[in-house]
């Protein structure tokens, strides 16, 4: 088994795994692989995506599990030794390969990648009902952050809240706030 950032030879196998992930979270619901393929290429691996997809795979290229991560900076702790961290969006292992060390291998790779990129911590959510996942994370040495809760805003509440802002946002803000500081005119 090898672990690395996803590359094109693994796309089809990852698409299968993303379909399995969809079914896991949506209790038996199926999603067309073509839709997942488009989402993977256009969004998850798109130029503006903050995500890095890490895969564990066999020599045949079959993806056994994956993690979606992003590297980010703390807003509350500017100290160099604390400011950068890794956010784990998802860790998922193919149901037929659980218990074979795939999750541990992926998490070890992510920890090394995070450390090599100046991160001093990793954070991630886990479903409160995922007892197996919680136990797995504790075996890795992770500690539950008890003072944090997770919130979600969905439709129609999302649109109702958005309508409270006036005027409508019409410009492209995707690259705003990226540290582009105007150079003072010294002439």
mmCIF file of C-alpha atoms in Angstrom:
data_model
loop_
_atom_site.group_PDB
_atom_site.id
_atom_site.type_symbol
_atom_site.label_atom_id
_atom_site.label_comp_id
_atom_site.label_asym_id
_atom_site.label_seq_id
_atom_site.Cartn_x
_atom_site.Cartn_y
_atom_site.Cartn_z
ATOM 1 C CA UNK A 1 0.000 0.000 0.000
ATOM 2 C CA UNK A 2 1.189 3.510 -0.859
ATOM 3 C CA UNK A 3 -0.115 6.909 0.289
ATOM 4 C CA UNK A 4 0.243 10.147 -1.644
ATOM 5 C CA UNK A 5 -1.674 13.038 -3.138
ATOM 6 C CA UNK A 6 -4.148 11.749 -5.705
ATOM 7 C CA UNK A 7 -3.001 11.575 -9.319
ATOM 8 C CA UNK A 8 -4.881 10.929 -12.523
ATOM 9 C CA UNK A 9 -4.381 7.125 -12.592
ATOM 10 C CA UNK A 10 -6.386 6.913 -9.331
ATOM 11 C CA UNK A 11 -9.312 9.130 -10.404
ATOM 12 C CA UNK A 12 -11.681 6.339 -11.485
ATOM 13 C CA UNK A 13 -11.113 4.312 -8.334
ATOM 14 C CA UNK A 14 -11.519 7.463 -6.211
ATOM 15 C CA UNK A 15 -14.805 8.191 -8.000
ATOM 16 C CA UNK A 16 -16.071 4.748 -6.952
ATOM 17 C CA UNK A 17 -15.025 5.482 -3.372
ATOM 18 C CA UNK A 18 -16.699 8.912 -3.409
ATOM 19 C CA UNK A 19 -19.912 7.199 -4.562
ATOM 20 C CA UNK A 20 -19.573 4.816 -1.588
ATOM 21 C CA UNK A 21 -19.014 7.803 0.707
ATOM 22 C CA UNK A 22 -22.185 9.452 -0.628
ATOM 23 C CA UNK A 23 -24.176 6.293 0.128
ATOM 24 C CA UNK A 24 -22.660 6.115 3.630
ATOM 25 C CA UNK A 25 -23.754 9.655 4.496
ATOM 26 C CA UNK A 26 -27.084 9.478 2.677
ATOM 27 C CA UNK A 27 -28.371 6.088 3.858
ATOM 28 C CA UNK A 28 -28.590 4.048 0.681
ATOM 29 C CA UNK A 29 -28.929 6.947 -1.755
ATOM 30 C CA UNK A 30 -27.015 6.466 -4.991
ATOM 31 C CA UNK A 31 -25.277 9.196 -6.974
ATOM 32 C CA UNK A 32 -24.380 8.886 -10.674
ATOM 33 C CA UNK A 33 -20.628 8.340 -11.150
ATOM 34 C CA UNK A 34 -20.636 10.919 -13.974
ATOM 35 C CA UNK A 35 -21.834 13.562 -11.487
ATOM 36 C CA UNK A 36 -19.113 12.568 -9.013
ATOM 37 C CA UNK A 37 -16.474 12.613 -11.786
ATOM 38 C CA UNK A 38 -17.483 16.146 -12.771
ATOM 39 C CA UNK A 39 -17.481 17.279 -9.130
ATOM 40 C CA UNK A 40 -14.052 15.733 -8.538
ATOM 41 C CA UNK A 41 -12.404 17.291 -11.592
ATOM 42 C CA UNK A 42 -14.156 20.660 -11.603
ATOM 43 C CA UNK A 43 -14.503 21.389 -7.895
ATOM 44 C CA UNK A 44 -12.488 19.161 -5.568
ATOM 45 C CA UNK A 45 -9.384 19.256 -7.778
ATOM 46 C CA UNK A 46 -10.208 22.616 -9.355
ATOM 47 C CA UNK A 47 -7.810 25.533 -9.379
ATOM 48 C CA UNK A 48 -9.723 27.404 -6.658
ATOM 49 C CA UNK A 49 -10.144 24.391 -4.380
ATOM 50 C CA UNK A 50 -8.383 24.672 -1.022
ATOM 51 C CA UNK A 51 -8.479 20.876 -0.693
ATOM 52 C CA UNK A 52 -5.710 18.378 -1.165
ATOM 53 C CA UNK A 53 -6.902 14.825 -1.677
ATOM 54 C CA UNK A 54 -4.694 12.134 -0.165
ATOM 55 C CA UNK A 55 -5.201 8.531 -1.224
ATOM 56 C CA UNK A 56 -4.014 5.149 -0.015
ATOM 57 C CA UNK A 57 -3.801 2.805 -2.978
ATOM 58 C CA UNK A 58 -2.550 -0.575 -4.078
ATOM 59 C CA UNK A 59 -0.068 -1.209 -6.883
ATOM 60 C CA UNK A 60 -3.014 -1.743 -9.200
ATOM 61 C CA UNK A 61 -4.117 1.843 -8.549
ATOM 62 C CA UNK A 62 -7.217 0.851 -6.575
ATOM 63 C CA UNK A 63 -7.907 3.497 -3.955
ATOM 64 C CA UNK A 64 -8.409 1.925 -0.523
ATOM 65 C CA UNK A 65 -9.166 5.155 1.348
ATOM 66 C CA UNK A 66 -8.744 8.887 1.154
ATOM 67 C CA UNK A 67 -8.524 12.070 3.173
ATOM 68 C CA UNK A 68 -9.462 15.593 2.152
ATOM 69 C CA UNK A 69 -7.259 18.156 3.888
ATOM 70 C CA UNK A 70 -6.466 21.832 3.746
ATOM 71 C CA UNK A 71 -3.657 23.837 5.310
ATOM 72 C CA UNK A 72 -4.758 27.024 6.977
ATOM 73 C CA UNK A 73 -3.689 29.715 9.411
ATOM 74 C CA UNK A 74 -5.009 30.528 12.849
ATOM 75 C CA UNK A 75 -6.916 33.772 13.195
ATOM 76 C CA UNK A 76 -6.442 33.886 16.967
ATOM 77 C CA UNK A 77 -2.845 32.769 17.471
ATOM 78 C CA UNK A 78 -0.214 34.564 15.379
ATOM 79 C CA UNK A 79 2.758 32.975 17.170
ATOM 80 C CA UNK A 80 4.942 31.221 14.559
ATOM 81 C CA UNK A 81 4.831 27.916 16.416
ATOM 82 C CA UNK A 82 1.023 27.950 16.586
ATOM 83 C CA UNK A 83 -0.264 29.794 13.535
ATOM 84 C CA UNK A 84 -0.444 27.073 10.875
ATOM 85 C CA UNK A 85 -2.622 24.008 11.097
ATOM 86 C CA UNK A 86 -4.104 21.235 9.004
ATOM 87 C CA UNK A 87 -7.851 20.828 8.705
ATOM 88 C CA UNK A 88 -9.032 17.295 7.942
ATOM 89 C CA UNK A 89 -12.355 17.596 6.106
ATOM 90 C CA UNK A 90 -12.889 13.888 5.584
ATOM 91 C CA UNK A 91 -11.254 10.527 6.190
ATOM 92 C CA UNK A 92 -12.919 7.569 4.546
ATOM 93 C CA UNK A 93 -11.769 3.988 4.045
ATOM 94 C CA UNK A 94 -13.351 1.594 1.553
ATOM 95 C CA UNK A 95 -15.746 -0.599 3.552
ATOM 96 C CA UNK A 96 -14.108 -3.788 2.237
ATOM 97 C CA UNK A 97 -10.685 -2.714 3.562
ATOM 98 C CA UNK A 98 -11.450 -1.532 7.096
ATOM 99 C CA UNK A 99 -9.207 -3.005 9.770
ATOM 100 C CA UNK A 100 -6.174 -3.308 7.442
ATOM 101 C CA UNK A 101 -4.336 -0.178 8.635
ATOM 102 C CA UNK A 102 -5.473 2.022 5.747
ATOM 103 C CA UNK A 103 -6.825 4.788 7.980
ATOM 104 C CA UNK A 104 -3.701 4.778 10.138
ATOM 105 C CA UNK A 105 -1.453 4.955 7.062
ATOM 106 C CA UNK A 106 -3.415 7.907 5.670
ATOM 107 C CA UNK A 107 -3.409 9.761 8.997
ATOM 108 C CA UNK A 108 0.338 9.163 9.432
ATOM 109 C CA UNK A 109 0.983 10.527 5.923
ATOM 110 C CA UNK A 110 -1.230 13.570 6.612
ATOM 111 C CA UNK A 111 0.561 14.187 9.936
ATOM 112 C CA UNK A 112 3.953 14.083 8.185
ATOM 113 C CA UNK A 113 2.716 16.355 5.365
ATOM 114 C CA UNK A 114 1.272 18.800 7.893
ATOM 115 C CA UNK A 115 4.506 18.867 9.920
ATOM 116 C CA UNK A 116 6.624 19.349 6.788
ATOM 117 C CA UNK A 117 4.419 22.325 5.894
ATOM 118 C CA UNK A 118 4.836 24.038 9.281
ATOM 119 C CA UNK A 119 1.599 22.874 10.890
ATOM 120 C CA UNK A 120 1.582 22.333 14.625
ATOM 121 C CA UNK A 121 -1.855 20.786 14.916
ATOM 122 C CA UNK A 122 -4.571 18.935 13.037
ATOM 123 C CA UNK A 123 -8.286 19.469 13.584
ATOM 124 C CA UNK A 124 -11.285 17.563 12.262
ATOM 125 C CA UNK A 125 -14.942 16.899 12.953
ATOM 126 C CA UNK A 126 -16.411 13.460 13.565
ATOM 127 C CA UNK A 127 -20.033 12.401 13.782
ATOM 128 C CA UNK A 128 -21.034 11.951 17.423
ATOM 129 C CA UNK A 129 -22.560 8.571 16.481
ATOM 130 C CA UNK A 130 -19.336 7.293 14.888
ATOM 131 C CA UNK A 131 -18.066 5.328 17.893
ATOM 132 C CA UNK A 132 -15.599 3.333 15.790
ATOM 133 C CA UNK A 133 -14.109 6.520 14.316
ATOM 134 C CA UNK A 134 -13.877 8.206 17.729
ATOM 135 C CA UNK A 135 -12.092 5.170 19.138
ATOM 136 C CA UNK A 136 -9.730 5.131 16.152
ATOM 137 C CA UNK A 137 -8.824 8.816 16.591
ATOM 138 C CA UNK A 138 -8.196 8.328 20.312
ATOM 139 C CA UNK A 139 -5.865 5.391 19.546
ATOM 140 C CA UNK A 140 -3.889 7.765 17.315
ATOM 141 C CA UNK A 141 -3.410 10.072 20.316
ATOM 142 C CA UNK A 142 -6.012 12.678 19.357
ATOM 143 C CA UNK A 143 -7.995 14.439 22.044
ATOM 144 C CA UNK A 144 -11.629 15.402 21.767
ATOM 145 C CA UNK A 145 -12.184 19.164 21.795
ATOM 146 C CA UNK A 146 -15.072 19.263 24.246
ATOM 147 C CA UNK A 147 -15.581 23.031 24.212
ATOM 148 C CA UNK A 148 -16.472 23.071 20.483
ATOM 149 C CA UNK A 149 -19.770 22.353 18.782
ATOM 150 C CA UNK A 150 -20.531 22.152 15.092
ATOM 151 C CA UNK A 151 -23.275 24.186 13.422
ATOM 152 C CA UNK A 152 -24.803 24.047 9.947
ATOM 153 C CA UNK A 153 -26.991 26.495 8.064
ATOM 154 C CA UNK A 154 -29.028 24.977 5.209
ATOM 155 C CA UNK A 155 -31.893 26.040 2.972
ATOM 156 C CA UNK A 156 -34.221 27.819 3.447
ATOM 157 C CA UNK A 157 -32.442 29.440 6.424
ATOM 158 C CA UNK A 158 -29.317 30.083 4.351
ATOM 159 C CA UNK A 159 -31.237 32.098 1.746
ATOM 160 C CA UNK A 160 -33.270 33.896 4.392
ATOM 161 C CA UNK A 161 -30.103 35.031 6.158
ATOM 162 C CA UNK A 162 -28.440 35.987 2.863
ATOM 163 C CA UNK A 163 -31.395 38.219 2.000
ATOM 164 C CA UNK A 164 -30.749 40.234 5.148
ATOM 165 C CA UNK A 165 -27.590 41.666 3.583
ATOM 166 C CA UNK A 166 -28.108 44.596 1.296
ATOM 167 C CA UNK A 167 -26.945 45.484 -1.327
ATOM 168 C CA UNK A 168 -26.392 42.175 -3.131
ATOM 169 C CA UNK A 169 -22.787 41.080 -3.579
ATOM 170 C CA UNK A 170 -22.115 41.297 -7.299
ATOM 171 C CA UNK A 171 -18.325 41.290 -7.641
ATOM 172 C CA UNK A 172 -16.011 38.305 -7.660
ATOM 173 C CA UNK A 173 -14.650 38.053 -4.103
ATOM 174 C CA UNK A 174 -12.873 34.710 -4.464
ATOM 175 C CA UNK A 175 -9.441 36.309 -4.312
ATOM 176 C CA UNK A 176 -10.242 39.222 -1.998
ATOM 177 C CA UNK A 177 -8.576 39.223 1.394
ATOM 178 C CA UNK A 178 -5.636 37.107 0.220
ATOM 179 C CA UNK A 179 -3.011 39.386 1.701
ATOM 180 C CA UNK A 180 -2.643 41.615 -1.317
ATOM 181 C CA UNK A 181 -1.385 44.776 0.312
ATOM 182 C CA UNK A 182 -1.197 47.789 -2.004
ATOM 183 C CA UNK A 183 2.345 49.053 -2.492
ATOM 184 C CA UNK A 184 2.567 52.682 -1.458
ATOM 185 C CA UNK A 185 3.376 55.116 -4.235
ATOM 186 C CA UNK A 186 6.774 56.536 -3.273
ATOM 187 C CA UNK A 187 7.255 58.756 -6.321
#
